Coordinates of C-alpha atoms and ligand atoms in Angstrom, one line a residue:
M702 CA 119.3 230.1 -72.8
P703 CA 120.2 227.7 -75.3
N704 CA 117.9 224.9 -76.1
V705 CA 117.5 222.4 -73.0
N706 CA 117.8 218.7 -74.3
A707 CA 114.8 216.6 -71.8
Y708 CA 112.5 214.3 -72.3
A709 CA 109.2 213.8 -72.9
A710 CA 105.7 212.0 -73.0
P711 CA 103.6 213.5 -76.9
S712 CA 100.4 211.8 -75.5
A713 CA 99.2 209.6 -72.5
T714 CA 99.6 206.6 -74.3
E715 CA 103.3 207.0 -77.0
P716 CA 106.2 206.5 -75.6
L717 CA 108.8 209.5 -73.9
G718 CA 111.2 210.1 -76.7
P719 CA 113.5 213.5 -77.2
L720 CA 112.5 216.9 -77.1
Q721 CA 114.2 220.2 -76.3
I722 CA 112.7 222.6 -75.0
E723 CA 113.5 226.5 -73.3
R724 CA 114.1 226.9 -69.6
R725 CA 113.3 230.7 -68.1
E726 CA 116.7 233.1 -68.4
P727 CA 116.9 232.5 -64.9
G728 CA 115.8 236.1 -63.1
P729 CA 117.7 238.2 -59.7
K730 CA 116.5 234.4 -57.2
D731 CA 117.3 232.2 -59.6
V732 CA 119.2 229.9 -59.4
Q733 CA 120.4 227.5 -62.8
I734 CA 121.5 224.1 -61.8
D735 CA 122.4 221.5 -64.3
I736 CA 121.0 218.4 -63.6
A737 CA 123.2 215.4 -63.1
Y738 CA 121.0 212.7 -61.7
C739 CA 117.1 212.4 -61.4
G740 CA 115.0 209.6 -59.6
I741 CA 112.0 208.1 -61.5
C742 CA 108.6 208.0 -59.3
H743 CA 106.0 205.7 -59.8
S744 CA 103.6 209.8 -59.8
D745 CA 106.0 211.1 -63.1
I746 CA 104.1 207.4 -64.4
H747 CA 100.6 208.5 -63.2
F748 CA 100.7 211.8 -64.1
C749 CA 102.2 211.2 -68.3
R750 CA 99.3 208.8 -68.6
G751 CA 96.8 211.2 -67.6
E752 CA 96.0 209.0 -64.1
W753 CA 95.2 212.1 -62.1
G754 CA 93.7 213.3 -65.0
A755 CA 93.5 215.2 -68.3
I756 CA 97.2 217.1 -69.1
P757 CA 98.7 219.5 -71.2
Y758 CA 101.8 217.4 -73.3
P759 CA 104.4 216.5 -74.3
A760 CA 104.8 216.6 -70.9
I761 CA 108.3 216.1 -69.1
P762 CA 107.8 214.2 -65.5
G763 CA 111.1 214.1 -63.3
H764 CA 110.7 215.5 -59.6
E765 CA 114.0 213.6 -57.7
I766 CA 116.9 216.5 -59.4
T767 CA 120.3 215.9 -58.2
G768 CA 123.4 218.6 -60.2
T769 CA 125.5 221.8 -59.7
V770 CA 124.8 225.6 -59.6
A771 CA 125.1 226.2 -63.0
A772 CA 125.1 230.2 -62.4
V773 CA 123.1 232.6 -59.7
G774 CA 120.2 235.6 -60.0
S775 CA 122.0 239.0 -58.8
E776 CA 119.7 238.4 -55.2
V777 CA 120.3 235.3 -55.1
T778 CA 121.9 234.6 -51.1
K779 CA 121.8 231.0 -50.4
H780 CA 123.4 229.1 -53.3
R781 CA 126.5 229.5 -55.0
V782 CA 127.9 228.7 -58.6
G783 CA 129.8 224.8 -58.4
D784 CA 127.4 224.1 -55.6
R785 CA 125.6 220.3 -55.5
V786 CA 122.0 220.7 -54.6
G787 CA 118.7 219.3 -55.1
V788 CA 115.5 219.9 -56.5
G789 CA 112.8 218.0 -55.7
C790 CA 107.8 217.6 -56.1
M791 CA 108.1 221.9 -55.7
V792 CA 108.7 224.7 -57.2
D793 CA 107.5 228.0 -55.8
S794 CA 104.7 228.2 -53.4
C795 CA 102.4 231.7 -52.4
R796 CA 104.9 232.5 -49.7
E797 CA 101.9 234.3 -48.3
C798 CA 99.0 231.9 -47.3
A799 CA 98.7 230.4 -44.1
N800 CA 100.2 227.0 -43.7
C801 CA 103.5 228.9 -46.3
A802 CA 104.0 231.0 -43.2
R803 CA 104.3 228.2 -40.5
G804 CA 107.2 226.8 -43.4
E805 CA 104.3 223.8 -44.8
E806 CA 104.3 225.4 -48.6
Q807 CA 102.9 221.5 -49.2
Y808 CA 100.0 222.5 -48.1
C809 CA 99.8 225.6 -50.3
L810 CA 96.4 226.7 -49.7
P811 CA 96.1 228.1 -53.3
G812 CA 98.4 224.9 -54.3
N813 CA 102.0 224.9 -54.3
T814 CA 103.8 225.5 -57.8
Q815 CA 104.7 221.5 -58.8
T816 CA 107.9 220.9 -60.4
Y817 CA 105.8 220.3 -63.9
G818 CA 101.9 220.2 -63.9
S819 CA 101.7 223.4 -63.3
T820 CA 102.2 226.9 -64.4
G821 CA 105.5 229.2 -63.8
P822 CA 106.7 232.0 -63.8
D823 CA 106.5 233.3 -67.7
G824 CA 103.4 231.5 -68.1
R825 CA 104.8 228.4 -69.3
P826 CA 103.8 225.3 -68.1
T827 CA 106.1 223.8 -65.4
Y828 CA 109.0 221.1 -67.3
G829 CA 110.4 218.2 -64.6
G830 CA 114.2 216.9 -64.7
Y831 CA 114.2 214.9 -67.6
S832 CA 116.0 217.6 -69.1
S833 CA 119.3 218.4 -68.6
Q834 CA 119.1 222.2 -67.2
I835 CA 116.2 223.9 -64.8
V836 CA 115.7 227.2 -63.7
V837 CA 114.5 227.6 -60.1
D838 CA 114.0 230.1 -57.1
E839 CA 116.9 229.7 -54.8
D840 CA 114.3 228.7 -51.8
F841 CA 112.5 226.2 -53.3
V842 CA 116.3 224.9 -54.0
L843 CA 118.0 222.1 -51.5
R844 CA 121.6 221.2 -50.6
I845 CA 123.3 217.8 -50.8
P846 CA 125.3 217.7 -48.1
D847 CA 128.8 216.6 -48.9
G848 CA 128.5 212.5 -47.9
L849 CA 126.0 211.7 -50.2
S850 CA 126.3 211.2 -53.5
L851 CA 124.1 213.1 -56.7
E852 CA 122.9 209.9 -58.2
E853 CA 122.4 208.7 -54.8
A854 CA 120.7 211.7 -53.0
A855 CA 118.1 212.2 -55.9
P856 CA 115.8 210.0 -55.3
L857 CA 115.8 211.5 -51.6
L858 CA 113.6 214.7 -53.0
C859 CA 110.8 212.4 -53.7
A860 CA 110.6 209.4 -52.3
G861 CA 112.7 210.0 -49.1
V862 CA 110.9 213.6 -48.0
T863 CA 107.4 211.7 -48.8
T864 CA 107.9 208.7 -47.1
W865 CA 109.8 211.1 -44.2
S866 CA 107.4 213.5 -43.0
P867 CA 105.0 211.4 -42.1
L868 CA 107.0 209.4 -40.5
R869 CA 108.0 213.0 -38.5
H870 CA 105.0 213.7 -37.9
W871 CA 103.1 211.3 -36.5
N872 CA 106.8 210.8 -34.4
A873 CA 107.8 207.9 -35.1
G874 CA 111.4 206.5 -33.2
P875 CA 111.9 204.1 -30.2
G876 CA 108.8 201.6 -29.0
Q877 CA 106.8 201.7 -31.7
Q878 CA 106.3 199.4 -34.2
V879 CA 105.3 200.3 -37.9
A880 CA 104.7 199.4 -40.7
V881 CA 105.3 200.0 -44.6
V882 CA 103.1 198.0 -47.1
G883 CA 104.6 198.3 -50.5
L884 CA 108.9 198.3 -51.0
G885 CA 109.4 200.2 -53.7
G886 CA 111.1 203.9 -54.9
L887 CA 108.7 205.3 -51.3
G888 CA 108.9 202.0 -49.6
H889 CA 112.2 201.3 -49.3
M890 CA 113.6 204.4 -47.9
A891 CA 110.3 205.3 -46.1
V892 CA 112.2 201.4 -44.2
K893 CA 115.5 202.5 -43.9
L894 CA 114.4 206.0 -42.3
A895 CA 111.5 204.3 -39.9
A896 CA 114.6 202.4 -38.4
A897 CA 116.8 204.9 -38.4
L898 CA 114.3 207.2 -36.0
G899 CA 115.1 204.0 -34.1
A900 CA 110.8 202.0 -35.2
E901 CA 110.3 199.6 -35.4
V902 CA 110.2 198.0 -38.6
T903 CA 107.5 195.3 -40.5
V904 CA 107.3 195.7 -44.5
L905 CA 104.1 194.7 -46.1
S906 CA 105.3 193.1 -49.4
Q907 CA 103.2 191.0 -51.8
S908 CA 105.4 188.0 -52.1
L909 CA 107.9 187.4 -50.2
R910 CA 110.3 187.9 -53.5
K911 CA 111.9 190.9 -51.7
R912 CA 112.2 189.2 -47.9
D913 CA 116.8 189.4 -47.8
D914 CA 116.3 193.3 -49.2
G915 CA 114.2 194.1 -46.9
L916 CA 116.1 192.7 -43.6
R917 CA 118.9 194.5 -45.4
L918 CA 117.2 198.0 -45.6
G919 CA 116.5 197.4 -42.2
A920 CA 113.2 196.2 -40.8
K921 CA 112.9 193.4 -38.4
H922 CA 110.1 191.3 -39.7
Y923 CA 109.2 191.2 -43.4
Y924 CA 105.4 189.7 -44.5
A925 CA 103.6 189.1 -47.6
T926 CA 100.3 190.5 -47.9
S927 CA 98.8 187.0 -50.5
D928 CA 98.6 185.8 -47.3
K929 CA 95.9 185.1 -45.2
A930 CA 98.0 183.9 -42.3
T931 CA 100.2 187.6 -41.9
F932 CA 96.1 190.1 -40.9
K933 CA 95.1 187.0 -38.6
E934 CA 99.0 187.5 -37.1
L935 CA 99.2 190.6 -37.6
A936 CA 95.9 192.1 -36.1
G937 CA 96.5 194.9 -33.9
R938 CA 100.5 194.9 -34.0
F939 CA 101.4 198.5 -35.3
D940 CA 101.6 202.2 -33.9
L941 CA 101.7 203.6 -37.8
I942 CA 101.6 202.3 -40.6
V943 CA 102.9 204.1 -44.3
N944 CA 101.3 202.5 -47.4
T945 CA 102.6 203.2 -50.3
V946 CA 101.8 201.5 -52.4
S947 CA 100.8 202.4 -56.6
A948 CA 97.9 200.8 -57.2
P949 CA 93.9 200.8 -54.9
I950 CA 94.6 197.8 -51.9
D951 CA 91.8 196.7 -49.6
I952 CA 92.9 198.9 -46.6
N953 CA 89.9 198.0 -44.1
A954 CA 92.6 194.1 -43.5
F955 CA 96.0 196.4 -42.6
L956 CA 93.2 198.8 -40.8
R957 CA 92.5 196.2 -38.8
L958 CA 96.5 195.9 -37.8
L959 CA 96.6 199.2 -36.0
K960 CA 96.9 199.2 -32.1
T961 CA 94.2 201.7 -30.6
D962 CA 94.9 204.9 -31.7
G963 CA 97.2 203.7 -34.5
T964 CA 97.0 205.0 -38.0
L965 CA 97.5 204.1 -41.0
V966 CA 98.7 207.2 -44.1
N967 CA 98.5 207.0 -47.4
V968 CA 101.9 208.5 -49.2
G969 CA 101.1 206.0 -52.3
A970 CA 98.0 208.2 -55.5
P971 CA 96.4 205.3 -56.7
P972 CA 93.4 207.4 -58.3
E973 CA 90.9 205.2 -58.2
P974 CA 88.6 205.5 -54.4
L975 CA 90.2 203.3 -51.4
P976 CA 87.0 202.2 -49.5
V977 CA 86.9 202.4 -46.0
Q978 CA 84.5 200.2 -43.6
V979 CA 84.3 203.0 -40.8
F980 CA 83.6 200.4 -38.2
W981 CA 87.8 198.9 -38.1
L982 CA 88.3 203.4 -37.2
N983 CA 85.6 203.2 -35.1
F984 CA 86.3 199.6 -33.2
Q985 CA 90.0 201.1 -31.8
R986 CA 89.4 204.7 -32.0
R987 CA 92.0 204.2 -35.4
S988 CA 92.5 207.0 -37.9
F989 CA 92.9 207.0 -41.8
A990 CA 94.8 209.9 -42.8
G991 CA 96.8 210.6 -46.6
S992 CA 100.6 213.0 -46.5
G993 CA 101.6 214.7 -49.1
I994 CA 105.3 215.5 -50.2
G995 CA 107.2 217.4 -47.6
S996 CA 108.5 221.3 -47.0
I997 CA 111.5 222.7 -47.6
R998 CA 112.8 222.4 -44.5
E999 CA 111.3 219.3 -43.8
T1000 CA 113.8 218.2 -47.1
Q1001 CA 116.8 219.3 -45.5
E1002 CA 116.2 217.9 -42.7
M1003 CA 116.1 214.3 -44.4
L1004 CA 118.5 215.6 -46.3
D1005 CA 121.0 216.6 -43.3
F1006 CA 119.1 213.6 -41.0
C1007 CA 121.1 211.6 -44.7
A1008 CA 124.0 211.5 -44.4
E1009 CA 125.0 211.5 -40.8
H1010 CA 122.6 208.1 -40.9
G1011 CA 125.0 207.1 -44.0
I1012 CA 121.6 206.2 -45.5
A1013 CA 120.7 206.5 -49.6
A1014 CA 118.4 205.3 -51.8
D1015 CA 119.7 202.0 -53.6
I1016 CA 120.0 202.8 -56.9
E1017 CA 120.2 201.5 -60.9
V1018 CA 121.5 203.7 -62.8
I1019 CA 120.4 204.1 -66.6
G1020 CA 120.2 206.2 -70.2
A1021 CA 117.9 208.2 -71.2
Q1022 CA 117.1 205.4 -73.3
Q1023 CA 116.2 203.0 -71.1
I1024 CA 113.6 205.3 -70.3
N1025 CA 110.4 203.5 -70.9
E1026 CA 111.8 200.2 -70.2
A1027 CA 112.3 201.7 -66.1
W1028 CA 108.7 202.3 -66.5
E1029 CA 107.6 198.9 -67.7
R1030 CA 109.7 197.8 -64.8
V1031 CA 107.9 200.0 -62.5
L1032 CA 104.9 198.8 -63.8
A1033 CA 105.9 195.4 -62.9
S1034 CA 107.1 196.5 -59.2
D1035 CA 110.5 195.0 -60.8
V1036 CA 112.8 197.9 -59.3
R1037 CA 115.8 197.7 -56.8
Y1038 CA 114.8 199.7 -55.4
R1039 CA 114.4 203.9 -57.2
F1040 CA 115.0 204.4 -61.2
V1041 CA 117.7 207.3 -61.8
I1042 CA 118.2 208.6 -65.8
D1043 CA 122.5 209.9 -65.2
I1044 CA 121.5 213.1 -67.1
A1045 CA 124.3 213.1 -69.2
T1046 CA 123.1 210.4 -71.3
L1047 CA 121.2 213.4 -72.8
D1048 CA 122.7 214.6 -75.4
E1049 CA 123.7 211.3 -76.6
K1050 CA 122.6 210.2 -80.3
T1051 CA 119.3 208.3 -79.5
Ligands
LIG1256 P1 106.7 202.2 -57.2 O1 108.7 202.0 -56.8 O2 106.5 201.4 -57.7 O3 106.1 200.9 -56.4 C1 105.5 200.9 -55.5 C2 104.5 199.0 -54.3 O4 103.9 198.7 -54.5 C3 105.8 198.3 -55.6 O5 107.1 198.4 -55.8 C4 104.8 196.7 -54.6 O6 105.7 196.7 -53.9 C5 103.2 197.9 -54.7 N1 102.6 197.5 -55.6 C6 102.4 197.6 -56.4 N2 101.2 196.8 -57.5 C7 100.1 196.7 -56.4 C8 99.0 196.2 -56.1 N3 99.0 196.1 -57.7 N4 99.0 195.7 -54.8 C9 99.5 196.1 -54.3 N5 100.7 196.7 -54.3 C10 101.6 196.4 -54.9 O7 106.2 203.2 -56.7 P2 106.4 205.4 -55.8 O8 107.8 206.0 -56.0 O9 107.2 204.8 -54.7 O10 105.4 205.4 -55.1 C11 104.6 204.3 -54.6 C12 103.3 205.9 -54.5 O11 103.1 207.4 -54.5 C13 102.4 206.5 -56.2 O12 101.1 206.3 -56.6 C14 103.7 206.8 -56.2 O13 102.5 208.4 -57.4 C15 102.6 207.4 -55.3 N6 103.7 208.9 -54.3 C16 102.9 209.8 -53.4 C17 103.6 210.8 -52.8 C18 103.3 211.7 -52.0 O14 103.4 213.0 -51.4 N7 102.3 211.3 -51.4 C19 105.3 211.3 -53.8 C20 106.1 210.0 -54.2 C21 104.6 209.2 -54.8 P3 106.0 195.2 -53.4 O15 106.4 194.2 -54.1 O16 106.2 195.3 -52.7 O17 103.5 194.5 -53.1
LIG1257 ZN1 107.7 211.5 -56.6
LIG1258 ZN1 100.7 229.5 -49.9

C-alpha cells in the first residue's frame, strides 16, 4: 500500500506535524477506508502528551473517523467499496473472552485493540485517524446512516457512544432527572442523547457562558458549578449524573446531588485520582461508577438512533494546519462543541 499522509505528535511536548506512515495491506477480512473526517477528542491530547503514562512516539491520534470504503478483502461481507463508514476507539478484540462473547468487546478481558496506542496484528503500533487511510477488520467498521453527514457523524464514534452507553445502561428516559457535568465534546452529546431519550436534563458547567447553547441542545436547566448556591439548590435532585470533565473535580460535591439509589457515572478520564468521601455513598445508597466507550453493537444502535432523531454533533471543521491551535482551544474549554479535521487538507503543503 502507498504511504499514507498523517499528522503526528513527535513527543509529549512538541506540536503535531505532518508525517508519512505505512498501513498494512488489507487482509481477507479487512476494509481499507479513505478517511474524510476525524474528530478531536480530549483523549487524543491526554494520550499524546503522555498524561496517561509513557507512550512510544511518533503517536498518531484520532478515533472519531468517518470516510468511504476504498477496498475490501476477499472474505468481507458487511461492507462494500463506496460505503460510508466509521471507526471509533477500537479496531479489534480477542473475540473469545466472556465480555467479547456477550458483545461487550469494549471490556475485552485481555484488552481490546485501540485505534491508536495499541499493537496491531502486524506487530506495529496502531495509528489513528489523523491520517488519510486506515485498514480495519470489518467487524469493527460501522455503517454511517444516510441521514448523517460524514463530518457531523465523526464525533459520534467516540463522544456519541461514550455517553450513549451509560445513558442506556442506567436507563435514562422519561421521568428521570439526568445531569451532565461539563459541556464539551462528550457533554454536548450527552445532553442531546439524554434529552432525545426522554430524560429531563440539567447541565452543570463551570459558568453560565454556554447557557443558551445548553438549552438549545436539549437541557431544561443550566447551572454554574462556580456558584455555591447551585449545590444547595440541587441537593438530592438527580437519578443519574454523567461526569464528562477532563480534569479532577470535587466529586463529593456532586455525589450529594444524587437521589437515594442514584448513580454518578464518570466518563471523564483525568490522570489524577478523584477521592471519594464514602459517607456520601453510604448515606443514600448512592453509586459512583465508571464507563468506557461502548460496544460495536451499541455504536451502531446509537448511529441509527441519531439518524432517526435528526441528532448529530455540533462541529467546527478545521484544516490539518489548525490542529495544534484546536488542541489549545480544547484545553481552554473553548470548543463548540467538537473540532473535526477535514482530512483532505492533510494533502496540502504545510
Ligand atoms: P472536552 O471537549 O475538553 O470537554 C471537557 C469539559 O469539561 C469542558 O468543556 C469543560 O466544560 C469541563 N472542564 C474542563 N476543565 C475543567 C476543570 N478544570 N474544572 C471543571 N470543568 C472542566 O473533552 P471531551 O473530549 O468531551 O472529553 C472529556 C473527558 O472524557 C476527557 O478526559 C476524555 O479523555 C474522556 N473520555 C473518556 C472516554 C471513556 O471511554 N470513558 C471516552 C472519550 C473521552 P464546561 O466549560 O462546561 O465547564
Ligand atoms: Zn475519544
Ligand atoms: Zn475479549
